[in-house]
Coordinates of N, CA and C in Angstrom, one line a residue:
Chain A
M1 N -161.1 -54.3 -20.9 CA -160.5 -54.0 -22.3 C -159.0 -54.3 -22.2
K2 N -158.3 -53.9 -21.1 CA -156.9 -54.1 -20.9 C -156.6 -55.6 -20.9
R3 N -157.4 -56.3 -20.1 CA -157.3 -57.8 -19.9 C -157.4 -58.5 -21.3
L4 N -158.4 -58.0 -22.1 CA -158.6 -58.6 -23.4 C -157.4 -58.4 -24.3
L5 N -156.9 -57.2 -24.3 CA -155.7 -56.9 -25.1 C -154.5 -57.8 -24.7
F6 N -154.3 -57.8 -23.4 CA -153.2 -58.6 -22.8 C -153.4 -60.1 -23.2
G7 N -154.7 -60.5 -23.1 CA -155.0 -61.9 -23.4 C -154.6 -62.3 -24.8
L8 N -155.0 -61.3 -25.7 CA -154.7 -61.5 -27.2 C -153.2 -61.6 -27.4
A9 N -152.5 -60.6 -26.8 CA -151.1 -60.5 -27.0 C -150.4 -61.8 -26.4
A10 N -150.9 -62.3 -25.3 CA -150.3 -63.5 -24.7 C -150.5 -64.7 -25.5
N11 N -151.7 -64.8 -26.1 CA -152.0 -65.9 -27.0 C -151.2 -65.9 -28.2
L12 N -151.0 -64.7 -28.8 CA -150.2 -64.6 -30.0 C -148.7 -65.0 -29.7
A13 N -148.3 -64.4 -28.6 CA -146.9 -64.7 -28.2 C -146.7 -66.2 -27.9
M14 N -147.6 -66.8 -27.3 CA -147.5 -68.3 -27.0 C -147.5 -69.1 -28.3
F15 N -148.3 -68.7 -29.2 CA -148.4 -69.4 -30.5 C -147.1 -69.2 -31.2
V16 N -146.5 -68.0 -31.3 CA -145.2 -67.8 -31.9 C -144.1 -68.5 -31.2
A17 N -144.2 -68.6 -29.9 CA -143.2 -69.3 -29.1 C -143.2 -70.8 -29.5
L18 N -144.4 -71.4 -29.6 CA -144.5 -72.8 -30.0 C -144.0 -73.0 -31.4
L19 N -144.3 -72.1 -32.3 CA -143.8 -72.2 -33.7 C -142.3 -72.0 -33.7
G20 N -141.9 -71.1 -32.8 CA -140.5 -70.7 -32.7 C -139.5 -71.7 -32.3
I21 N -140.0 -72.8 -31.7 CA -139.0 -73.9 -31.3 C -138.8 -74.9 -32.4
Q22 N -139.6 -74.8 -33.5 CA -139.5 -75.8 -34.6 C -138.2 -75.6 -35.4
P23 N -138.0 -74.4 -36.0 CA -136.8 -74.3 -36.8 C -135.5 -74.4 -36.0
T24 N -134.4 -74.7 -36.7 CA -133.1 -74.8 -36.0 C -132.7 -73.4 -35.6
S25 N -133.0 -72.4 -36.5 CA -132.6 -71.0 -36.3 C -133.6 -70.2 -36.9
W26 N -133.9 -69.0 -36.3 CA -134.7 -68.0 -37.1 C -133.8 -67.5 -38.2
G27 N -134.5 -66.9 -39.2 CA -133.7 -66.5 -40.3 C -132.6 -65.4 -40.1
A28 N -132.3 -65.1 -38.9 CA -131.3 -64.1 -38.6 C -130.1 -64.6 -37.8
W29 N -129.2 -63.7 -37.6 CA -127.9 -64.1 -37.0 C -127.9 -64.0 -35.5
Y30 N -129.1 -63.9 -34.9 CA -129.2 -63.9 -33.5 C -130.3 -64.9 -33.0
Q31 N -130.0 -65.7 -32.0 CA -131.0 -66.6 -31.6 C -131.4 -66.3 -30.2
P32 N -132.7 -65.9 -30.0 CA -133.1 -65.7 -28.6 C -133.1 -67.0 -27.8
E33 N -132.7 -67.0 -26.6 CA -132.6 -68.2 -25.8 C -133.9 -68.8 -25.5
V34 N -134.1 -70.1 -25.9 CA -135.4 -70.8 -25.7 C -135.5 -71.1 -24.2
P35 N -136.6 -70.9 -23.5 CA -136.8 -71.3 -22.1 C -136.7 -72.8 -22.0
H36 N -136.0 -73.3 -21.0 CA -135.8 -74.7 -20.8 C -137.2 -75.5 -20.8
E37 N -138.2 -74.8 -20.2 CA -139.5 -75.4 -20.1 C -140.1 -75.8 -21.5
L38 N -139.8 -74.9 -22.5 CA -140.3 -75.1 -23.8 C -139.7 -76.3 -24.5
L39 N -138.4 -76.6 -24.1 CA -137.7 -77.6 -24.8 C -138.1 -79.0 -24.3
E40 N -138.8 -79.0 -23.2 CA -139.2 -80.4 -22.6 C -140.5 -80.9 -23.1
Chain B
M1 N -131.7 -55.2 -25.6 CA -132.7 -54.3 -25.5 C -134.1 -54.9 -25.8
I2 N -134.1 -55.7 -26.9 CA -135.4 -56.4 -27.3 C -135.7 -57.4 -26.2
H3 N -134.7 -58.1 -25.7 CA -134.9 -59.2 -24.7 C -135.5 -58.6 -23.4
N4 N -134.9 -57.5 -23.0 CA -135.4 -56.8 -21.8 C -136.8 -56.3 -21.9
M5 N -137.1 -55.7 -23.1 CA -138.4 -55.2 -23.4 C -139.4 -56.3 -23.4
A6 N -139.1 -57.4 -24.0 CA -140.0 -58.6 -24.0 C -140.2 -59.1 -22.6
E7 N -139.2 -59.2 -21.8 CA -139.3 -59.7 -20.5 C -140.2 -58.8 -19.6
K8 N -140.0 -57.5 -19.8 CA -140.8 -56.5 -19.0 C -142.3 -56.6 -19.4
L9 N -142.5 -56.7 -20.7 CA -143.9 -56.8 -21.2 C -144.5 -58.1 -20.8
A10 N -143.8 -59.2 -20.8 CA -144.3 -60.5 -20.4 C -144.6 -60.5 -18.9
L11 N -143.8 -59.8 -18.1 CA -144.1 -59.7 -16.6 C -145.4 -58.9 -16.4
L12 N -145.5 -57.8 -17.1 CA -146.8 -57.0 -17.0 C -148.0 -57.9 -17.4
I13 N -147.9 -58.6 -18.5 CA -149.0 -59.4 -18.9 C -149.3 -60.6 -17.9
A14 N -148.2 -61.2 -17.4 CA -148.3 -62.3 -16.5 C -148.9 -61.9 -15.2
N15 N -148.5 -60.7 -14.7 CA -149.1 -60.2 -13.4 C -150.6 -60.0 -13.6
D16 N -151.0 -59.4 -14.7 CA -152.4 -59.0 -14.9 C -153.2 -60.3 -15.1
L17 N -152.7 -61.3 -15.8 CA -153.5 -62.5 -16.1 C -153.2 -63.7 -15.2
N18 N -152.4 -63.4 -14.1 CA -152.1 -64.5 -13.2 C -151.4 -65.7 -13.8
F19 N -150.4 -65.5 -14.7 CA -149.7 -66.6 -15.3 C -148.7 -67.2 -14.4
N20 N -148.4 -68.5 -14.6 CA -147.4 -69.1 -13.8 C -146.0 -68.9 -14.5
K21 N -144.9 -69.4 -14.0 CA -143.6 -69.2 -14.5 C -143.4 -69.7 -15.9
L22 N -144.0 -70.9 -16.2 CA -143.9 -71.5 -17.5 C -144.6 -70.6 -18.6
Q23 N -145.8 -70.2 -18.2 CA -146.6 -69.4 -19.2 C -145.9 -68.1 -19.4
R24 N -145.3 -67.5 -18.4 CA -144.6 -66.2 -18.5 C -143.4 -66.4 -19.4
A25 N -142.7 -67.5 -19.3 CA -141.5 -67.8 -20.1 C -141.9 -67.9 -21.6
K26 N -143.0 -68.6 -21.8 CA -143.5 -68.8 -23.2 C -143.8 -67.4 -23.8
V27 N -144.6 -66.6 -23.0 CA -145.0 -65.3 -23.5 C -143.7 -64.4 -23.8
S28 N -142.8 -64.5 -22.9 CA -141.6 -63.7 -23.1 C -140.8 -64.1 -24.3
Y29 N -140.6 -65.4 -24.5 CA -139.9 -65.9 -25.7 C -140.7 -65.5 -27.0
G30 N -142.0 -65.7 -27.0 CA -142.8 -65.3 -28.2 C -142.7 -63.8 -28.5
L31 N -142.8 -63.0 -27.4 CA -142.7 -61.5 -27.6 C -141.4 -61.1 -28.2
E32 N -140.3 -61.8 -27.7 CA -139.0 -61.5 -28.2 C -138.8 -61.7 -29.7
I33 N -139.4 -62.9 -30.1 CA -139.4 -63.2 -31.5 C -140.2 -62.2 -32.3
I34 N -141.4 -61.8 -31.8 CA -142.3 -60.9 -32.5 C -141.6 -59.5 -32.6
L35 N -141.2 -59.0 -31.5 CA -140.6 -57.6 -31.5 C -139.3 -57.6 -32.3
G36 N -138.5 -58.6 -32.1 CA -137.2 -58.6 -32.9 C -137.5 -58.7 -34.4
G37 N -138.4 -59.5 -34.8 CA -138.8 -59.7 -36.2 C -139.3 -58.4 -36.8
L38 N -140.2 -57.7 -36.0 CA -140.8 -56.5 -36.5 C -139.7 -55.4 -36.8
V39 N -138.8 -55.3 -35.9 CA -137.7 -54.3 -36.1 C -136.9 -54.7 -37.3
K40 N -136.6 -55.9 -37.4 CA -135.8 -56.4 -38.6 C -136.5 -56.2 -39.9
V41 N -137.7 -56.5 -39.9 CA -138.5 -56.3 -41.2 C -138.5 -54.8 -41.6
L42 N -138.7 -54.0 -40.6 CA -138.7 -52.5 -40.9 C -137.4 -52.0 -41.4
V43 N -136.3 -52.4 -40.7 CA -135.0 -52.0 -41.1 C -134.6 -52.6 -42.5
F44 N -134.9 -53.8 -42.7 CA -134.5 -54.5 -43.9 C -135.4 -54.0 -45.1
I45 N -136.5 -53.3 -44.9 CA -137.2 -52.8 -46.0 C -136.8 -51.3 -46.2
T46 N -136.6 -50.5 -45.2 CA -136.3 -49.1 -45.4 C -134.9 -48.9 -45.9
V47 N -133.9 -49.5 -45.2 CA -132.5 -49.2 -45.6 C -132.2 -49.6 -47.1
P48 N -132.4 -50.8 -47.5 CA -132.2 -51.1 -48.9 C -133.0 -50.3 -49.9
M49 N -134.2 -49.9 -49.5 CA -135.0 -49.0 -50.3 C -134.4 -47.7 -50.5
I50 N -133.9 -47.1 -49.4 CA -133.2 -45.8 -49.5 C -132.0 -45.9 -50.4
L51 N -131.3 -47.0 -50.3 CA -130.0 -47.2 -51.0 C -130.3 -47.6 -52.5
G52 N -131.5 -47.9 -52.8 CA -131.9 -48.3 -54.2 C -131.4 -49.7 -54.6
I53 N -131.3 -50.6 -53.6 CA -130.9 -52.0 -53.8 C -131.9 -53.0 -53.2
F54 N -133.2 -52.6 -53.1 CA -134.2 -53.3 -52.4 C -134.3 -54.8 -53.0
N55 N -134.6 -54.9 -54.3 CA -134.9 -56.2 -54.9 C -133.8 -57.2 -54.6
T56 N -132.5 -56.8 -54.9 CA -131.4 -57.7 -54.8 C -131.1 -58.1 -53.3
T57 N -131.2 -57.1 -52.5 CA -131.0 -57.3 -51.0 C -132.0 -58.3 -50.5
I58 N -133.3 -58.1 -50.8 CA -134.3 -59.0 -50.3 C -134.1 -60.4 -50.9
A59 N -133.7 -60.5 -52.2 CA -133.5 -61.8 -52.8 C -132.4 -62.6 -52.0
A60 N -131.3 -61.8 -51.7 CA -130.2 -62.5 -51.0 C -130.7 -62.9 -49.6
L61 N -131.5 -62.0 -49.0 CA -131.9 -62.2 -47.6 C -132.9 -63.4 -47.6
L62 N -133.8 -63.5 -48.5 CA -134.8 -64.6 -48.6 C -134.1 -65.9 -48.8
A63 N -133.2 -65.9 -49.8 CA -132.5 -67.2 -50.1 C -131.7 -67.7 -48.9
S64 N -131.1 -66.8 -48.2 CA -130.3 -67.1 -47.0 C -131.2 -67.5 -45.8
G65 N -132.2 -66.6 -45.6 CA -133.1 -66.8 -44.4 C -133.9 -68.0 -44.4
L66 N -134.5 -68.4 -45.6 CA -135.4 -69.5 -45.7 C -134.6 -70.8 -45.5
F67 N -133.4 -70.8 -46.0 CA -132.5 -72.0 -45.8 C -132.0 -72.1 -44.4
R68 N -131.8 -71.0 -43.8 CA -131.3 -70.9 -42.4 C -132.3 -71.5 -41.4
L69 N -133.6 -71.4 -41.7 CA -134.6 -71.9 -40.7 C -134.3 -73.4 -40.3
P70 N -134.2 -74.3 -41.3 CA -133.8 -75.7 -40.9 C -132.3 -75.9 -40.7
A71 N -131.5 -75.1 -41.4 CA -130.0 -75.4 -41.4 C -129.3 -74.9 -40.2
G72 N -129.8 -73.7 -39.7 CA -129.1 -73.1 -38.5 C -127.8 -72.4 -39.0
G73 N -126.8 -72.4 -38.1 CA -125.5 -71.7 -38.4 C -125.0 -70.9 -37.3
A74 N -123.9 -70.2 -37.6 CA -123.2 -69.4 -36.5 C -124.1 -68.2 -36.2
H75 N -124.0 -67.8 -35.0 CA -124.8 -66.6 -34.5 C -123.9 -65.5 -33.9
C76 N -124.5 -64.3 -33.9 CA -123.9 -63.2 -33.1 C -124.3 -63.4 -31.7
T77 N -123.7 -62.6 -30.8 CA -124.0 -62.8 -29.3 C -125.1 -61.8 -28.8
S78 N -125.5 -60.9 -29.7 CA -126.5 -60.0 -29.3 C -127.4 -59.6 -30.5
Y79 N -128.6 -59.1 -30.2 CA -129.5 -58.7 -31.2 C -129.0 -57.6 -32.1
G80 N -128.4 -56.6 -31.4 CA -127.9 -55.4 -32.1 C -126.8 -55.7 -33.1
R81 N -125.9 -56.6 -32.6 CA -124.8 -57.0 -33.5 C -125.3 -57.8 -34.7
C82 N -126.3 -58.6 -34.5 CA -126.9 -59.4 -35.6 C -127.6 -58.5 -36.6
L83 N -128.3 -57.5 -36.1 CA -129.1 -56.6 -36.9 C -128.1 -55.8 -37.8
L84 N -127.1 -55.2 -37.2 CA -126.1 -54.4 -37.9 C -125.3 -55.2 -38.9
G85 N -124.8 -56.3 -38.4 CA -123.9 -57.2 -39.1 C -124.6 -57.8 -40.4
S86 N -125.8 -58.3 -40.2 CA -126.6 -58.8 -41.3 C -127.0 -57.7 -42.3
L87 N -127.4 -56.6 -41.7 CA -127.8 -55.5 -42.6 C -126.7 -55.0 -43.6
V88 N -125.5 -54.8 -43.0 CA -124.4 -54.4 -43.8 C -124.0 -55.5 -44.8
T89 N -124.0 -56.8 -44.3 CA -123.6 -57.9 -45.2 C -124.6 -58.0 -46.4
F90 N -125.9 -58.0 -46.1 CA -126.8 -58.2 -47.2 C -127.0 -57.0 -48.1
C91 N -126.7 -55.8 -47.6 CA -126.7 -54.6 -48.4 C -125.6 -54.7 -49.4
I92 N -124.4 -55.1 -48.9 CA -123.2 -55.2 -49.8 C -123.5 -56.3 -50.9
L93 N -124.1 -57.4 -50.5 CA -124.4 -58.4 -51.4 C -125.4 -57.9 -52.5
G94 N -126.4 -57.2 -52.0 CA -127.4 -56.6 -52.9 C -126.8 -55.6 -53.9
A95 N -125.9 -54.8 -53.4 CA -125.2 -53.8 -54.3 C -124.3 -54.5 -55.3
L96 N -123.6 -55.5 -54.8 CA -122.6 -56.3 -55.6 C -123.4 -57.0 -56.7
A97 N -124.5 -57.6 -56.4 CA -125.3 -58.4 -57.4 C -125.8 -57.5 -58.5
L98 N -126.2 -56.3 -58.1 CA -126.7 -55.3 -59.0 C -125.5 -54.8 -60.0
Y99 N -124.3 -54.7 -59.4 CA -123.2 -54.3 -60.2 C -122.7 -55.4 -61.1
L100 N -122.6 -56.6 -60.6 CA -122.1 -57.7 -61.4 C -123.1 -58.2 -62.5
A101 N -124.4 -57.9 -62.3 CA -125.4 -58.3 -63.3 C -125.1 -57.7 -64.7
D102 N -124.4 -56.6 -64.8 CA -124.1 -56.0 -66.1 C -123.1 -56.9 -66.8
F103 N -122.3 -57.7 -66.1 CA -121.3 -58.5 -66.8 C -121.7 -59.9 -67.0
V104 N -122.9 -60.3 -66.5 CA -123.3 -61.7 -66.6 C -124.6 -61.9 -67.3
N105 N -124.7 -62.9 -68.2 CA -126.0 -63.1 -68.8 C -126.8 -64.1 -68.0
Y106 N -128.1 -64.3 -68.5 CA -129.0 -65.1 -67.7 C -128.5 -66.5 -67.5
I107 N -128.0 -67.1 -68.6 CA -127.6 -68.6 -68.5 C -126.4 -68.7 -67.5
S108 N -125.5 -67.8 -67.5 CA -124.3 -67.9 -66.6 C -124.8 -67.7 -65.2
A109 N -125.7 -66.7 -65.0 CA -126.2 -66.5 -63.6 C -127.0 -67.7 -63.1
L110 N -127.7 -68.3 -64.0 CA -128.5 -69.5 -63.6 C -127.6 -70.7 -63.2
Y111 N -126.6 -70.9 -64.0 CA -125.6 -72.0 -63.7 C -124.9 -71.8 -62.4
L112 N -124.5 -70.5 -62.2 CA -123.8 -70.1 -61.0 C -124.7 -70.4 -59.8
C113 N -126.0 -70.0 -59.9 CA -126.9 -70.2 -58.8 C -127.1 -71.7 -58.6
W114 N -127.2 -72.5 -59.6 CA -127.4 -74.0 -59.4 C -126.1 -74.6 -58.8
G115 N -125.0 -74.0 -59.2 CA -123.7 -74.5 -58.6 C -123.7 -74.3 -57.1
V116 N -124.2 -73.1 -56.7 CA -124.2 -72.8 -55.2 C -125.2 -73.7 -54.5
I117 N -126.4 -73.9 -55.2 CA -127.4 -74.8 -54.6 C -126.8 -76.2 -54.4
L118 N -126.1 -76.7 -55.4 CA -125.5 -78.1 -55.4 C -124.5 -78.1 -54.2
L119 N -123.7 -77.1 -54.1 CA -122.7 -77.0 -53.0 C -123.4 -77.0 -51.7
S120 N -124.4 -76.3 -51.6 CA -125.2 -76.2 -50.4 C -125.8 -77.5 -50.0
A121 N -126.2 -78.3 -51.0 CA -126.7 -79.6 -50.7 C -125.6 -80.5 -50.1
V122 N -124.4 -80.4 -50.6 CA -123.3 -81.3 -50.1 C -123.0 -80.9 -48.7
V123 N -122.9 -79.6 -48.4 CA -122.7 -79.1 -47.1 C -123.8 -79.5 -46.1
T124 N -125.0 -79.4 -46.6 CA -126.2 -79.8 -45.8 C -126.1 -81.3 -45.4
L125 N -125.7 -82.2 -46.3 CA -125.6 -83.6 -45.9 C -124.5 -83.8 -44.9
H126 N -123.5 -83.0 -44.8 CA -122.4 -83.2 -43.8 C -122.7 -82.5 -42.5
Y127 N -123.3 -81.3 -42.5 CA -123.3 -80.4 -41.3 C -124.7 -80.2 -40.7
V128 N -125.7 -80.1 -41.6 CA -127.0 -79.6 -41.1 C -127.7 -80.6 -40.1
P129 N -128.3 -80.3 -39.0 CA -128.5 -78.9 -38.6 C -127.3 -78.4 -37.7
V130 N -127.0 -77.1 -37.8 CA -126.0 -76.5 -37.0 C -126.7 -75.7 -35.9
D131 N -126.9 -76.3 -34.7 CA -127.6 -75.6 -33.7 C -126.7 -74.8 -32.8
C132 N -127.3 -74.1 -31.8 CA -126.5 -73.4 -30.9 C -127.0 -73.6 -29.4
K133 N -126.2 -73.2 -28.5 CA -126.5 -73.4 -27.1 C -127.9 -72.8 -26.7
A134 N -128.2 -71.7 -27.3 CA -129.4 -71.0 -27.0 C -130.7 -71.8 -27.5
K135 N -130.5 -72.6 -28.4 CA -131.6 -73.4 -29.0 C -131.1 -74.7 -29.5
P136 N -130.9 -75.7 -28.6 CA -130.4 -77.0 -29.1 C -131.4 -77.8 -29.9
V137 N -131.0 -78.5 -30.9 CA -131.9 -79.4 -31.6 C -131.8 -80.8 -31.0
K138 N -133.0 -81.4 -30.7 CA -133.0 -82.8 -30.2 C -132.5 -83.8 -31.2
P139 N -131.8 -84.8 -30.8 CA -131.3 -85.8 -31.7 C -132.4 -86.4 -32.7
A140 N -133.6 -86.5 -32.1 CA -134.7 -87.1 -32.9 C -135.2 -86.1 -34.0
Q141 N -134.8 -84.8 -33.9 CA -135.3 -83.8 -34.9 C -134.2 -83.6 -35.9
R142 N -133.0 -84.1 -35.8 CA -131.9 -83.7 -36.6 C -132.2 -84.1 -38.1
L143 N -132.7 -85.4 -38.3 CA -132.9 -85.8 -39.6 C -134.0 -85.0 -40.3
R144 N -135.1 -84.7 -39.5 CA -136.2 -83.9 -40.1 C -135.6 -82.5 -40.6
Q145 N -134.7 -81.9 -39.8 CA -134.2 -80.6 -40.2 C -133.4 -80.7 -41.4
R146 N -132.6 -81.8 -41.6 CA -131.8 -82.0 -42.7 C -132.7 -82.2 -44.0
V147 N -133.7 -83.0 -43.8 CA -134.7 -83.2 -45.0 C -135.3 -81.9 -45.4
W148 N -135.7 -81.1 -44.3 CA -136.3 -79.8 -44.5 C -135.4 -78.9 -45.3
A149 N -134.1 -78.9 -44.9 CA -133.1 -78.0 -45.6 C -132.9 -78.4 -47.1
L150 N -132.8 -79.8 -47.3 CA -132.7 -80.2 -48.7 C -133.9 -79.9 -49.5
G151 N -135.1 -80.0 -48.9 CA -136.4 -79.6 -49.5 C -136.4 -78.2 -49.9
T152 N -135.8 -77.3 -49.1 CA -135.8 -75.9 -49.4 C -134.9 -75.7 -50.6
L153 N -133.8 -76.4 -50.7 CA -132.9 -76.2 -51.8 C -133.6 -76.7 -53.1
L154 N -134.3 -77.8 -53.0 CA -135.1 -78.3 -54.1 C -136.1 -77.3 -54.6
V155 N -136.8 -76.6 -53.7 CA -137.7 -75.6 -54.0 C -137.0 -74.4 -54.8
Y156 N -135.8 -74.1 -54.3 CA -135.0 -73.0 -55.0 C -134.8 -73.4 -56.5
I157 N -134.4 -74.7 -56.7 CA -134.2 -75.1 -58.1 C -135.5 -75.0 -58.9
L158 N -136.6 -75.5 -58.3 CA -137.9 -75.5 -59.0 C -138.3 -74.0 -59.3
I159 N -138.0 -73.1 -58.4 CA -138.3 -71.7 -58.7 C -137.6 -71.2 -59.9
T160 N -136.3 -71.5 -59.9 CA -135.4 -71.0 -61.1 C -135.8 -71.7 -62.4
L161 N -136.4 -72.9 -62.3 CA -136.9 -73.6 -63.5 C -138.2 -73.0 -64.0
I162 N -139.1 -72.7 -63.0 CA -140.4 -72.2 -63.4 C -140.4 -70.7 -63.8
I163 N -139.7 -69.9 -63.0 CA -139.7 -68.5 -63.3 C -138.4 -68.0 -63.8
Q164 N -138.4 -67.2 -64.9 CA -137.1 -66.7 -65.4 C -136.7 -65.5 -64.7
L165 N -136.0 -65.7 -63.6 CA -135.6 -64.6 -62.8 C -134.5 -63.7 -63.5
P166 N -134.5 -62.4 -63.3 CA -133.4 -61.6 -63.8 C -132.0 -62.0 -63.2
P167 N -130.9 -61.8 -64.0 CA -129.6 -62.2 -63.5 C -129.2 -61.7 -62.2
E168 N -129.6 -60.4 -61.9 CA -129.2 -59.8 -60.7 C -129.8 -60.5 -59.5
L169 N -131.1 -61.0 -59.6 CA -131.7 -61.7 -58.5 C -131.1 -63.1 -58.3
L170 N -130.8 -63.7 -59.5 CA -130.1 -65.0 -59.4 C -128.8 -64.9 -58.7
L171 N -128.0 -63.8 -59.1 CA -126.7 -63.6 -58.4 C -126.9 -63.3 -56.9
A172 N -127.8 -62.4 -56.6 CA -128.1 -62.1 -55.2 C -128.4 -63.3 -54.4
A173 N -129.4 -64.1 -54.9 CA -129.8 -65.3 -54.2 C -128.6 -66.2 -54.0
G174 N -127.8 -66.4 -55.1 CA -126.6 -67.3 -55.0 C -125.7 -66.8 -53.9
M175 N -125.4 -65.5 -53.9 CA -124.5 -64.9 -52.9 C -125.0 -65.0 -51.5
G176 N -126.3 -64.8 -51.4 CA -127.0 -64.9 -50.0 C -126.9 -66.3 -49.5
L177 N -127.1 -67.3 -50.4 CA -127.0 -68.7 -50.0 C -125.6 -69.1 -49.7
T178 N -124.6 -68.5 -50.4 CA -123.2 -68.8 -50.1 C -122.8 -68.3 -48.7
V179 N -123.3 -67.1 -48.4 CA -123.0 -66.6 -47.0 C -123.6 -67.5 -46.0
Q180 N -124.8 -67.9 -46.2 CA -125.5 -68.8 -45.2 C -124.8 -70.1 -45.1
V181 N -124.3 -70.7 -46.2 CA -123.6 -72.0 -46.2 C -122.3 -71.8 -45.4
L182 N -121.7 -70.6 -45.6 CA -120.4 -70.3 -44.9 C -120.6 -70.4 -43.4
T183 N -121.8 -69.9 -42.9 CA -122.0 -69.9 -41.5 C -122.2 -71.3 -40.9
L184 N -122.4 -72.3 -41.8 CA -122.5 -73.7 -41.3 C -121.2 -74.3 -41.1
L185 N -120.1 -73.8 -41.7 CA -118.8 -74.4 -41.7 C -118.0 -73.9 -40.4
P186 N -117.1 -74.7 -40.0 CA -116.3 -74.2 -38.8 C -115.6 -72.9 -39.1
Q187 N -115.1 -72.7 -40.4 CA -114.4 -71.4 -40.8 C -115.4 -70.3 -40.6
G188 N -116.7 -70.6 -41.0 CA -117.7 -69.5 -40.9 C -118.0 -69.1 -39.4
H189 N -117.9 -70.1 -38.5 CA -118.0 -69.8 -37.1 C -116.9 -68.8 -36.6
T190 N -115.7 -69.1 -37.1 CA -114.6 -68.2 -36.7 C -114.8 -66.8 -37.3
L191 N -115.2 -66.8 -38.5 CA -115.5 -65.5 -39.2 C -116.6 -64.7 -38.4
M192 N -117.7 -65.4 -38.1 CA -118.8 -64.8 -37.4 C -118.3 -64.3 -36.0
E193 N -117.5 -65.1 -35.3 CA -117.0 -64.7 -34.0 C -116.2 -63.4 -34.1
R194 N -115.3 -63.3 -35.2 CA -114.5 -62.1 -35.4 C -115.4 -60.9 -35.7
M195 N -116.4 -61.1 -36.5 CA -117.3 -60.0 -36.9 C -118.0 -59.6 -35.6
D196 N -118.4 -60.5 -34.8 CA -119.2 -60.2 -33.6 C -118.3 -59.4 -32.6
N197 N -117.0 -59.8 -32.5 CA -116.1 -59.1 -31.6 C -115.9 -57.6 -32.2
L198 N -115.8 -57.6 -33.5 CA -115.5 -56.3 -34.1 C -116.7 -55.3 -33.9
L199 N -117.9 -55.9 -34.1 CA -119.1 -55.1 -33.8 C -119.3 -54.7 -32.4
G200 N -118.7 -55.5 -31.5 CA -118.7 -55.2 -30.1 C -117.9 -54.0 -29.7
L201 N -117.1 -53.6 -30.6 CA -116.3 -52.3 -30.3 C -117.1 -51.1 -30.5
I202 N -118.2 -51.2 -31.2 CA -119.2 -50.1 -31.3 C -119.9 -49.9 -29.9
P203 N -119.8 -48.7 -29.4 CA -120.3 -48.4 -28.0 C -121.7 -48.9 -27.7
G204 N -122.6 -48.7 -28.6 CA -124.0 -49.1 -28.4 C -124.3 -50.6 -28.5
L205 N -123.3 -51.3 -29.0 CA -123.5 -52.8 -29.2 C -122.7 -53.7 -28.3
K206 N -122.2 -53.0 -27.1 CA -121.5 -53.8 -26.1 C -122.6 -54.7 -25.4
K207 N -122.2 -55.9 -24.9 CA -123.1 -56.8 -24.3 C -123.5 -56.3 -22.9

């Protein structure tokens, strides 16, 4: 059950991370640092 | 705080699911966006609601935030400073729009809003995208971001043509967009830096 929940959370986070590199900035005044690996 | 929380959670998940370094970095970045976004949504709903300026504050925030996605702009150096700085700014804009709406009719508010949108388009053509070190925009993506930003402004005009928004919402949206456009300019970067330093004086918001 724990692995399933972690898997779901990881998938959601990776999806958001992939979407997250598209805009120039998120709608807020702070920009989390994008991992270099994601920019390549 | 959000960054550390996301990193710890990502480490926990990565250890359990045997992720490599790249996968862990992706999960950590995604979690930081999700957690940070959730906190912001909660704060930006509750505080303006308590203050009785919910509609105008959200109008200002949406007009600014949706344009900021492709346009970018100046940033604070920490999540806490961003949250407090933007909350105070947009609540002030929301309250101001509500107050000024008593003195402005619909047509004046509409022209004012269109004026701001036109000005934003001019600034967009010159400056957008304004990226930062934490998230650089590749040269190949720059034109796409500029077109996206201009498209957003076009959508704003279409919305004002299709829906007859009340003057307070038009004023709030216009002011929100003005603040966002300011963050694209060099002067806006200086202002943001000063605000960031000022917020840094608050004990809980030190880096």
